[in-house]
Structures are given as C-alpha cells and as structure tokens.
C-alpha cells in the first residue's frame, strides 16, 4: 500500500514539474517574440508566488491520493481480521433412521427343481429313439428302446437252468419219499425183532442187525432231506436269476422317471450303449424352478425360510417373478463368508428357463433399522472413518463411526451416531476438532 502512495506522489510532482517547464518555455517564447527594446524580469515576489502555488498543488494532490488509500487499507485490514476470527459457516443435516423394510439385491442362478440323467441299464444298440430335446414327457413314458439279443439268450439260458433245478428237486423229493418208506420198514422190523428177543425166540445178534439197519435208514432220511433243501435253494437261486434277467430285459424299454422336459439328447438310433455307462437323455422338471443366491454375512441374520423374494431377468424387462425362500444353509462358507439360500419360483407359463441369470430382491423387516447419512459427509483418514458432529455449543467434534451397507450416495451407520445428531454435510478433509 505504501508503494502505491509513493507512486501517486511522484506522479503528481512530475505533473507539476512539467507544468513549471511549460510555463518557463512560454516565458522564453514570449521573450523571444517581444521587442528587444525592453526585457521583463519577474520580481522575487512573483517567483515566490509561483513556487508557493506549485507547493500548494503538490500538497493538495498528495492529500487527495493518500487519504482514500489509507481508508481502503483500513477497511481491508478490518475485513481480514473479522474473517480470521469469525466462526465457519457450514451446512448441517440431521441424522435419521433408515426404513424398516430392507431390500437386498443379489445375483442368482436359476436351476430346475428336479433334474436327472437317463442312463442305459442294458447293453445293446438303440433300436428306437422316441423323444428329442425340448419334448415334454410324462412319468413312465417310453423315450427309447434298446435291442439286446445277448440278454435274450441269457434269459433263455437261465430259464433252462431253472427247469433243470426244478427237475433235480423232484428227484430229491422222490428219493426222500423212498427213504422214508425204507425207514418205516426198518422201524417195523427192528420193533418186531426186539419183541422176539425179549421172548427169547431169536438171538440178540440178529436183533442187533435189524436195529443197526433201522438207525442207518434214519441217517439216510436226514441226508435226503438235506439234499431236498439244497435243491430247493438251487431252484430259488435259478428263479432269482431269471427274475433279474427278466427285469434287465425290461430295461430295454427306457422310460421317463418323472414329468419334465428333455434338455439333452446324447444318442441316436443305432448307437451302441453300455449298462450304467452311456448317457441317453437328461430330463428336467421346470414347473417350479429353484434359484440359488449367496447372502453376505452382514445380511444373513435377516433371511428366514418362507420369506418372499422377487426375481427379475434382463431378457424379460418389466416382469417380476414372485418366489419364496425354501431353505437356507444356516452356515457361512469360510471362503466367501456368504450363506447359500434356495428360492422356489413357480414357472407354470415356462417364461423362465434353467440356467438363466437373475437379480433377486430379498425383502426383510428390521426391528432396529440403522442410521442413514449422505456419503459425502464421511471423512476418511488413516486412523479411521469419521463424521463432523455439531455440538449444542456450535462446536465441531470428529466422531468415529462404523459403516454398514453402502448404497452409493448414502451409507448405513452401525455405531457412532444417534438419531437426531447434527452433522456437517460436506466437511471435507479441512474439518478439524
């Protein structure tokens, strides 16, 4: 400010000096144009008057520039002092609770409620294929027929073995009956000779012979009965083998296990298939679909069985599909810290297809809803996340907080604030205690 004052004074002095020089020049011109007869010489009084006038002009010019400059400098200094010592003016907002209804949107995978592969149960060649991908089938409907000539030969062979076992059983039964007849005869002879010995008619040696024959027949009958039992077991084994082969021959007719839609066909007519190793078809039940979602740990406690859910798919804009939470894993995956949830969605019109990607909205009611603040009110520093709280005495306090869910422009506060607290909306990094 002082340099401006000096420059203004020098400018006024120069202007006066130039006016003085102009006056002298005019005087010289007048002297040159005047007659040389009489020269004018200013008196000392005139010179002093001129000098005094010039001094007055200089003082007047100096005072005219210095006083306004001093006033302006004083005004600037006063405003700077007021600004430095005045309290900052900030925009504040009141902390409020979020809504009790919490909506969580998560990605989900749609899968059929029941899906199963249809495998061949008999070795052979595909004789007929009656369905293809996209066909809807009913429970027990014939979908393919396998030709197995080797299996037919095995069935005939097992039937022949069964007849042979039955014949052996008949033979064993006949031998058993004959043995029982011989046993009865030996028993009668032994009893008769025993009576004769008691009377003294025959010798004991003859009686011992008949008694021994009787005991031998008893042992023979027991052996024949065991042979009959063994033959009965052979017959039962042969019958079971025939029944097994008959069932396997029935597997040549491949049938649908439940109502559904064919989603995969892996063979065609004439293809060679092996029992238990060749995938023929894949069938899925799409009347009701299930959707799997992984719920984060922060929201796992709010998910319950029977809770409603809403599904949306990108290729069907404007449509919302209602579902219900059927079951939850009730445990968190240690790798992702999420809980697996299964949602059942009716699909009677077939609009949803297995394998689709869906957005799942899980609605829940919270007993203690968290607080909600704007995201620009946060102050992120190395020692933690804070907000600037305005106290009743109009001072600012930096309060540490714990953040819950992030909605982008808003944040849920788990702890650190209370309902009704006043916080600075745009505190920024310049905020201080």
Coordinates of C-alpha atoms in Angstrom, one line a residue:
X1 CA 0.0 0.0 0.0
X2 CA 2.9 2.4 0.7
X3 CA 4.4 1.8 -2.7
X4 CA 1.1 2.9 -4.3
X5 CA 1.2 6.1 -2.2
X6 CA 4.7 6.9 -3.2
X7 CA 4.0 6.3 -6.9
X8 CA 1.0 8.6 -6.7
X9 CA 3.0 11.4 -5.1
X10 CA 5.8 11.1 -7.7
X11 CA 3.2 11.2 -10.5
X12 CA 1.8 14.5 -9.1
X13 CA 5.2 16.0 -8.6
X14 CA 6.2 15.2 -12.2
X15 CA 3.0 16.7 -13.5
X16 CA 3.7 19.9 -11.6
X17 CA 7.3 19.9 -12.8
X18 CA 6.0 19.6 -16.4
X19 CA 3.6 22.5 -15.9
X20 CA 6.5 24.5 -14.5
X21 CA 8.6 23.7 -17.5
X22 CA 5.8 24.6 -19.8
X23 CA 5.5 28.0 -18.1
X24 CA 9.2 28.6 -18.5
X25 CA 9.0 27.6 -22.1
X26 CA 6.1 30.0 -22.7
X27 CA 8.1 32.8 -21.0
X28 CA 11.0 32.2 -23.2
X29 CA 8.8 32.2 -26.3
X30 CA 7.3 35.5 -25.1
X31 CA 10.8 36.9 -24.6
X32 CA 11.9 35.8 -28.0
X33 CA 8.8 37.3 -29.7
X34 CA 8.9 40.5 -27.8
X35 CA 10.8 43.6 -28.9
X36 CA 14.4 43.6 -27.7
X37 CA 13.8 47.0 -26.5
X38 CA 12.5 46.0 -23.1
X39 CA 13.1 42.7 -21.2
X40 CA 10.7 41.5 -18.5
X41 CA 12.2 40.3 -15.3
X42 CA 9.9 38.8 -12.8
X43 CA 10.2 40.1 -9.3
X44 CA 11.1 38.0 -6.4
X45 CA 7.5 38.3 -5.1
X46 CA 6.2 36.8 -8.3
X47 CA 8.7 33.9 -8.2
X48 CA 7.8 33.1 -4.6
X49 CA 4.1 33.2 -5.5
X50 CA 4.7 30.7 -8.3
X51 CA 6.8 28.5 -6.0
X52 CA 4.1 28.7 -3.3
X53 CA 1.4 27.8 -5.8
X54 CA 3.3 24.8 -7.0
X55 CA 3.8 23.6 -3.4
X56 CA 0.1 24.0 -2.7
X57 CA -0.8 22.0 -5.7
X58 CA 1.7 19.3 -4.7
X59 CA 0.2 19.1 -1.1
X60 CA -3.3 19.1 -2.4
X61 CA -2.5 16.2 -4.9
X62 CA -0.7 14.3 -2.2
X63 CA -3.6 14.6 0.3
X64 CA -6.2 13.7 -2.4
X65 CA -4.5 10.3 -3.0
X66 CA -3.2 9.4 0.4
X67 CA -6.4 9.7 2.5
X68 CA -8.6 7.4 0.3
X69 CA -5.7 4.9 0.2
X70 CA -5.5 4.9 4.0
X71 CA -9.2 4.4 4.3
X72 CA -9.2 1.5 1.9
X73 CA -6.2 -0.2 3.6
X74 CA -8.0 0.1 7.0
X75 CA -11.2 -1.5 5.5
X76 CA -9.2 -4.4 4.1
X77 CA -7.4 -4.9 7.4
X78 CA -10.7 -4.9 9.3
X79 CA -12.3 -7.4 7.0
X80 CA -9.3 -9.7 7.2
X81 CA -9.4 -9.6 11.0
X82 CA -13.1 -10.4 11.1
X83 CA -12.7 -13.2 8.6
X84 CA -9.8 -14.7 10.6
X85 CA -11.6 -14.6 13.9
X86 CA -15.2 -15.4 12.7
X87 CA -16.8 -18.9 13.2
X88 CA -17.0 -21.0 10.0
X89 CA -20.5 -21.3 8.4
X90 CA -21.3 -24.9 7.3
X91 CA -24.3 -26.8 6.1
X92 CA -25.6 -29.3 8.6
X93 CA -28.1 -32.2 8.4
X94 CA -30.0 -34.2 11.0
X95 CA -29.2 -37.9 11.3
X96 CA -32.3 -40.1 10.7
X97 CA -33.1 -43.8 10.8
X98 CA -33.4 -45.8 7.5
X99 CA -36.5 -47.6 6.5
X100 CA -37.5 -50.7 8.4
X101 CA -38.1 -52.5 5.1
X102 CA -34.7 -53.7 3.8
X103 CA -34.3 -54.7 0.2
X104 CA -31.2 -56.6 -0.7
X105 CA -30.5 -57.3 -4.4
X106 CA -28.2 -60.2 -5.2
X107 CA -27.3 -62.2 -8.3
X108 CA -28.8 -65.7 -8.6
X109 CA -28.7 -68.8 -10.8
X110 CA -31.9 -70.4 -11.9
X111 CA -32.0 -74.2 -11.9
X112 CA -34.7 -76.8 -12.4
X113 CA -36.4 -78.1 -9.2
X114 CA -35.5 -81.7 -10.2
X115 CA -33.0 -82.8 -12.8
X116 CA -31.7 -86.3 -13.6
X117 CA -29.7 -88.1 -16.3
X118 CA -31.3 -91.1 -18.0
X119 CA -28.7 -93.9 -18.5
X120 CA -28.8 -97.2 -20.3
X121 CA -29.4 -100.2 -18.0
X122 CA -28.8 -102.8 -20.7
X123 CA -26.0 -103.5 -23.2
X124 CA -27.0 -103.3 -26.8
X125 CA -28.0 -100.9 -29.6
X126 CA -30.6 -98.2 -29.7
X127 CA -33.4 -99.6 -31.7
X128 CA -35.8 -96.6 -31.5
X129 CA -35.5 -93.0 -30.2
X130 CA -38.9 -91.6 -29.4
X131 CA -38.1 -88.1 -28.0
X132 CA -35.7 -85.2 -28.6
X133 CA -34.6 -82.1 -26.9
X134 CA -37.4 -79.8 -25.9
X135 CA -40.0 -82.5 -25.8
X136 CA -42.3 -82.7 -22.7
X137 CA -42.7 -86.2 -21.3
X138 CA -44.8 -87.8 -18.6
X139 CA -43.9 -90.2 -15.9
X140 CA -43.4 -93.7 -17.3
X141 CA -43.5 -92.5 -20.9
X142 CA -41.3 -94.6 -23.3
X143 CA -38.4 -92.5 -24.6
X144 CA -36.1 -95.1 -26.2
X145 CA -35.9 -98.8 -26.9
X146 CA -32.6 -100.8 -26.7
X147 CA -32.1 -104.0 -28.7
X148 CA -30.1 -106.6 -26.6
X149 CA -30.0 -110.1 -28.3
X150 CA -27.4 -111.3 -25.8
X151 CA -29.7 -110.5 -23.0
X152 CA -32.5 -112.6 -24.5
X153 CA -30.1 -115.6 -24.8
X154 CA -29.2 -115.1 -21.1
X155 CA -32.8 -115.2 -20.2
X156 CA -33.4 -118.4 -22.1
X157 CA -30.3 -120.0 -20.5
X158 CA -31.4 -119.0 -17.0
X159 CA -34.9 -120.5 -17.7
X160 CA -33.3 -123.7 -18.8
X161 CA -31.2 -123.8 -15.6
X162 CA -34.3 -123.2 -13.6
X163 CA -36.1 -126.2 -15.2
X164 CA -33.0 -128.3 -14.5
X165 CA -33.0 -127.2 -10.9
X166 CA -36.7 -128.0 -10.6
X167 CA -36.1 -131.5 -12.0
X168 CA -33.3 -132.1 -9.5
X169 CA -35.6 -131.0 -6.8
X170 CA -38.3 -133.5 -7.9
X171 CA -35.7 -136.2 -8.0
X172 CA -34.5 -135.4 -4.5
X173 CA -38.1 -135.4 -3.3
X174 CA -38.7 -138.8 -4.8
X175 CA -35.5 -140.1 -3.1
X176 CA -36.7 -138.6 0.1
X177 CA -40.0 -140.4 -0.1
X178 CA -38.4 -143.7 -0.9
X179 CA -36.0 -143.2 2.0
X180 CA -38.9 -142.5 4.4
X181 CA -40.6 -145.8 3.1
X182 CA -37.4 -147.8 3.8
X183 CA -37.2 -146.1 7.2
X184 CA -40.7 -147.2 8.1
X185 CA -39.9 -150.8 7.0
X186 CA -36.7 -150.9 9.0
X187 CA -38.6 -149.5 12.1
X188 CA -41.2 -152.2 11.9
X189 CA -38.5 -155.0 11.6
X190 CA -36.5 -153.6 14.4
X191 CA -39.5 -153.4 16.7
X192 CA -40.6 -157.0 15.7
X193 CA -37.1 -158.4 16.4
X194 CA -36.9 -156.5 19.6
X195 CA -40.1 -158.3 20.8
X196 CA -38.8 -161.6 19.7
X197 CA -35.5 -161.1 21.7
X198 CA -37.5 -160.3 24.8
X199 CA -39.3 -163.6 24.5
X200 CA -36.1 -165.5 23.9
X201 CA -37.1 -166.8 20.4
X202 CA -34.2 -165.2 18.4
X203 CA -30.7 -164.4 19.3
X204 CA -29.5 -160.9 20.2
X205 CA -27.1 -160.9 17.3
X206 CA -30.0 -161.0 14.8
X207 CA -31.8 -158.3 16.7
X208 CA -28.7 -156.0 16.6
X209 CA -28.5 -156.4 12.9
X210 CA -32.1 -155.1 12.4
X211 CA -31.6 -152.3 14.9
X212 CA -28.5 -151.2 13.0
X213 CA -30.4 -151.2 9.7
X214 CA -33.0 -149.0 11.3
X215 CA -30.5 -146.4 12.5
X216 CA -28.9 -146.4 9.1
X217 CA -32.2 -145.7 7.4
X218 CA -32.8 -142.8 9.9
X219 CA -29.5 -141.2 8.9
X220 CA -30.2 -141.8 5.2
X221 CA -33.6 -140.0 5.5
X222 CA -31.9 -137.0 7.2
X223 CA -29.3 -136.9 4.3
X224 CA -32.1 -137.0 1.7
X225 CA -34.0 -134.2 3.5
X226 CA -30.8 -132.0 3.4
X227 CA -30.5 -132.8 -0.3
X228 CA -34.1 -131.7 -0.9
X229 CA -33.4 -128.4 1.0
X230 CA -30.2 -127.9 -1.2
X231 CA -32.2 -128.5 -4.3
X232 CA -34.9 -126.0 -3.1
X233 CA -32.1 -123.4 -2.7
X234 CA -30.9 -124.1 -6.2
X235 CA -34.4 -123.6 -7.6
X236 CA -34.8 -120.3 -5.7
X237 CA -31.4 -119.1 -7.0
X238 CA -32.4 -120.0 -10.5
X239 CA -35.7 -118.3 -10.2
X240 CA -34.0 -115.1 -8.8
X241 CA -31.5 -115.2 -11.7
X242 CA -34.4 -115.5 -14.2
X243 CA -36.3 -112.6 -12.5
X244 CA -33.1 -110.5 -12.6
X245 CA -32.6 -111.1 -16.3
X246 CA -36.3 -110.5 -16.9
X247 CA -36.0 -107.1 -15.2
X248 CA -32.9 -106.3 -17.2
X249 CA -34.7 -107.2 -20.3
X250 CA -37.4 -104.8 -19.2
X251 CA -34.7 -102.1 -19.1
X252 CA -34.5 -102.3 -22.8
X253 CA -37.6 -100.0 -22.7
X254 CA -36.2 -96.7 -21.4
X255 CA -38.9 -94.7 -19.6
X256 CA -39.1 -91.2 -18.2
X257 CA -38.7 -91.2 -14.4
X258 CA -40.9 -88.1 -13.8
X259 CA -42.8 -85.4 -15.7
X260 CA -40.4 -82.9 -17.3
X261 CA -38.7 -81.7 -20.4
X262 CA -35.9 -83.3 -22.3
X263 CA -32.9 -80.9 -22.1
X264 CA -30.2 -83.2 -23.6
X265 CA -30.1 -86.0 -26.1
X266 CA -26.8 -87.8 -26.3
X267 CA -27.5 -90.8 -28.6
X268 CA -29.3 -91.6 -31.8
X269 CA -30.8 -94.8 -33.4
X270 CA -28.1 -97.5 -33.9
X271 CA -25.8 -96.2 -31.2
X272 CA -24.0 -98.8 -29.0
X273 CA -24.8 -98.3 -25.3
X274 CA -23.4 -100.0 -22.2
X275 CA -25.3 -100.5 -19.0
X276 CA -24.7 -97.7 -16.5
X277 CA -22.1 -96.0 -18.7
X278 CA -23.9 -94.4 -21.6
X279 CA -26.0 -91.2 -21.0
X280 CA -29.1 -91.3 -23.2
X281 CA -31.0 -88.2 -22.1
X282 CA -31.2 -85.6 -19.5
X283 CA -34.6 -84.6 -18.1
X284 CA -35.6 -81.6 -16.0
X285 CA -38.7 -80.6 -14.2
X286 CA -39.4 -76.9 -14.9
X287 CA -42.9 -76.3 -13.5
X288 CA -41.1 -74.9 -10.4
X289 CA -37.6 -73.6 -10.6
X290 CA -35.1 -73.0 -7.8
X291 CA -32.7 -70.1 -7.6
X292 CA -29.5 -70.2 -5.6
X293 CA -28.1 -66.9 -4.1
X294 CA -25.2 -66.2 -1.8
X295 CA -26.2 -63.8 1.0
X296 CA -23.4 -61.8 2.6
X297 CA -22.6 -62.2 6.3
X298 CA -24.0 -58.8 7.1
X299 CA -27.4 -59.7 5.9
X300 CA -27.5 -63.5 6.7
X301 CA -29.3 -63.0 10.0
X302 CA -32.3 -61.3 8.3
X303 CA -33.0 -64.2 5.9
X304 CA -35.6 -66.7 7.0
X305 CA -37.4 -69.7 5.5
X306 CA -40.7 -68.7 4.0
X307 CA -39.6 -65.1 3.3
X308 CA -40.9 -63.7 0.0
X309 CA -38.5 -62.9 -2.8
X310 CA -38.7 -61.1 -6.2
X311 CA -36.9 -62.2 -9.3
X312 CA -36.0 -60.2 -12.4
X313 CA -34.3 -61.3 -15.6
X314 CA -32.7 -59.0 -18.2
X315 CA -34.3 -60.5 -21.2
X316 CA -37.9 -60.0 -19.7
X317 CA -37.9 -56.3 -18.8
X318 CA -40.9 -55.2 -16.8
X319 CA -41.7 -58.6 -15.5
X320 CA -41.3 -59.6 -11.8
X321 CA -41.5 -63.3 -10.7
X322 CA -42.6 -64.0 -7.1
X323 CA -40.8 -66.7 -5.1
X324 CA -40.3 -68.0 -1.6
X325 CA -37.2 -68.9 0.3
X326 CA -37.5 -72.7 0.6
X327 CA -34.4 -73.4 2.7
X328 CA -31.1 -71.9 3.8
X329 CA -27.7 -73.5 4.6
X330 CA -27.7 -72.0 8.1
X331 CA -24.0 -71.7 7.9
X332 CA -21.4 -69.5 6.1
X333 CA -18.9 -70.5 3.5
X334 CA -15.5 -69.8 5.1
X335 CA -14.1 -68.9 1.7
X336 CA -16.6 -66.2 0.7
X337 CA -18.4 -65.5 4.1
X338 CA -21.8 -66.0 2.4
X339 CA -24.8 -68.2 3.2
X340 CA -26.4 -70.3 0.4
X341 CA -30.1 -69.7 0.1
X342 CA -32.5 -71.7 -2.2
X343 CA -35.6 -69.9 -3.6
X344 CA -38.5 -71.7 -5.2
X345 CA -40.2 -69.8 -8.1
X346 CA -43.4 -71.1 -9.9
X347 CA -42.9 -71.3 -13.6
X348 CA -46.2 -72.6 -15.0
X349 CA -46.0 -70.5 -18.2
X350 CA -42.4 -71.6 -18.9
X351 CA -41.1 -68.0 -19.1
X352 CA -38.1 -68.8 -17.0
X353 CA -35.5 -71.2 -18.3
X354 CA -33.0 -73.3 -16.4
X355 CA -29.5 -71.7 -16.4
X356 CA -30.7 -68.1 -16.5
X357 CA -29.1 -65.3 -14.6
X358 CA -31.5 -63.4 -12.3
X359 CA -31.5 -60.5 -9.9
X360 CA -33.1 -61.5 -6.7
X361 CA -34.6 -58.9 -4.3
X362 CA -34.9 -60.2 -0.7
X363 CA -37.2 -58.0 1.4
X364 CA -37.0 -58.1 5.1
X365 CA -38.2 -56.1 8.1
X366 CA -35.6 -54.9 10.6
X367 CA -36.5 -54.3 14.2
X368 CA -33.7 -51.8 14.7
X369 CA -33.1 -50.1 11.4
X370 CA -29.6 -48.5 11.1
X371 CA -29.0 -44.8 10.7
X372 CA -28.6 -43.3 7.2
X373 CA -26.2 -40.4 6.3
X374 CA -25.0 -39.0 2.9
X375 CA -21.8 -40.5 1.6
X376 CA -20.2 -37.0 1.2
X377 CA -20.4 -36.4 4.9
X378 CA -17.7 -39.0 5.6
X379 CA -14.1 -38.1 6.5
X380 CA -11.8 -40.9 5.6
X381 CA -8.4 -40.7 7.4
X382 CA -5.6 -43.2 8.2
X383 CA -6.9 -43.6 11.8
X384 CA -10.4 -44.4 10.7
X385 CA -13.7 -43.1 9.2
X386 CA -15.2 -40.1 10.9
X387 CA -18.0 -37.5 10.6
X388 CA -18.1 -33.9 11.8
X389 CA -20.8 -33.7 14.5
X390 CA -22.0 -30.2 15.5
X391 CA -22.5 -30.0 19.3
X392 CA -25.1 -27.9 21.0
X393 CA -22.5 -25.2 21.7
X394 CA -21.9 -24.9 17.9
X395 CA -18.5 -26.6 18.1
X396 CA -17.4 -29.4 15.8
X397 CA -16.4 -32.8 17.1
X398 CA -14.9 -35.5 14.8
X399 CA -16.8 -38.7 15.7
X400 CA -15.5 -42.2 14.6
X401 CA -18.3 -44.4 13.1
X402 CA -18.8 -47.9 11.8
X403 CA -20.2 -48.2 8.3
X404 CA -22.8 -50.8 7.3
X405 CA -24.3 -51.2 3.8
X406 CA -23.2 -48.8 1.0
X407 CA -26.0 -47.5 -1.3
X408 CA -23.6 -45.3 -3.3
X409 CA -25.0 -41.8 -2.4
X410 CA -26.0 -43.0 1.1
X411 CA -24.4 -45.1 3.9
X412 CA -25.8 -47.0 6.8
X413 CA -24.2 -46.2 10.1
X414 CA -24.0 -49.2 12.5
X415 CA -22.5 -47.4 15.5
X416 CA -21.1 -44.0 16.5
X417 CA -24.2 -41.8 15.9
X418 CA -27.6 -41.3 17.4
X419 CA -30.9 -40.3 15.9
X420 CA -31.2 -36.5 15.8
X421 CA -27.5 -35.8 15.8
X422 CA -26.5 -32.8 13.6
X423 CA -23.5 -33.5 11.3
X424 CA -21.8 -31.4 8.6
X425 CA -22.9 -32.4 5.2
X426 CA -19.7 -31.5 3.3
X427 CA -17.0 -31.5 5.9
X428 CA -14.1 -32.4 3.7
X429 CA -10.5 -33.1 4.8
X430 CA -10.1 -29.5 6.2
X431 CA -12.5 -30.2 9.1
X432 CA -10.8 -30.2 12.5
X433 CA -11.8 -30.7 16.1

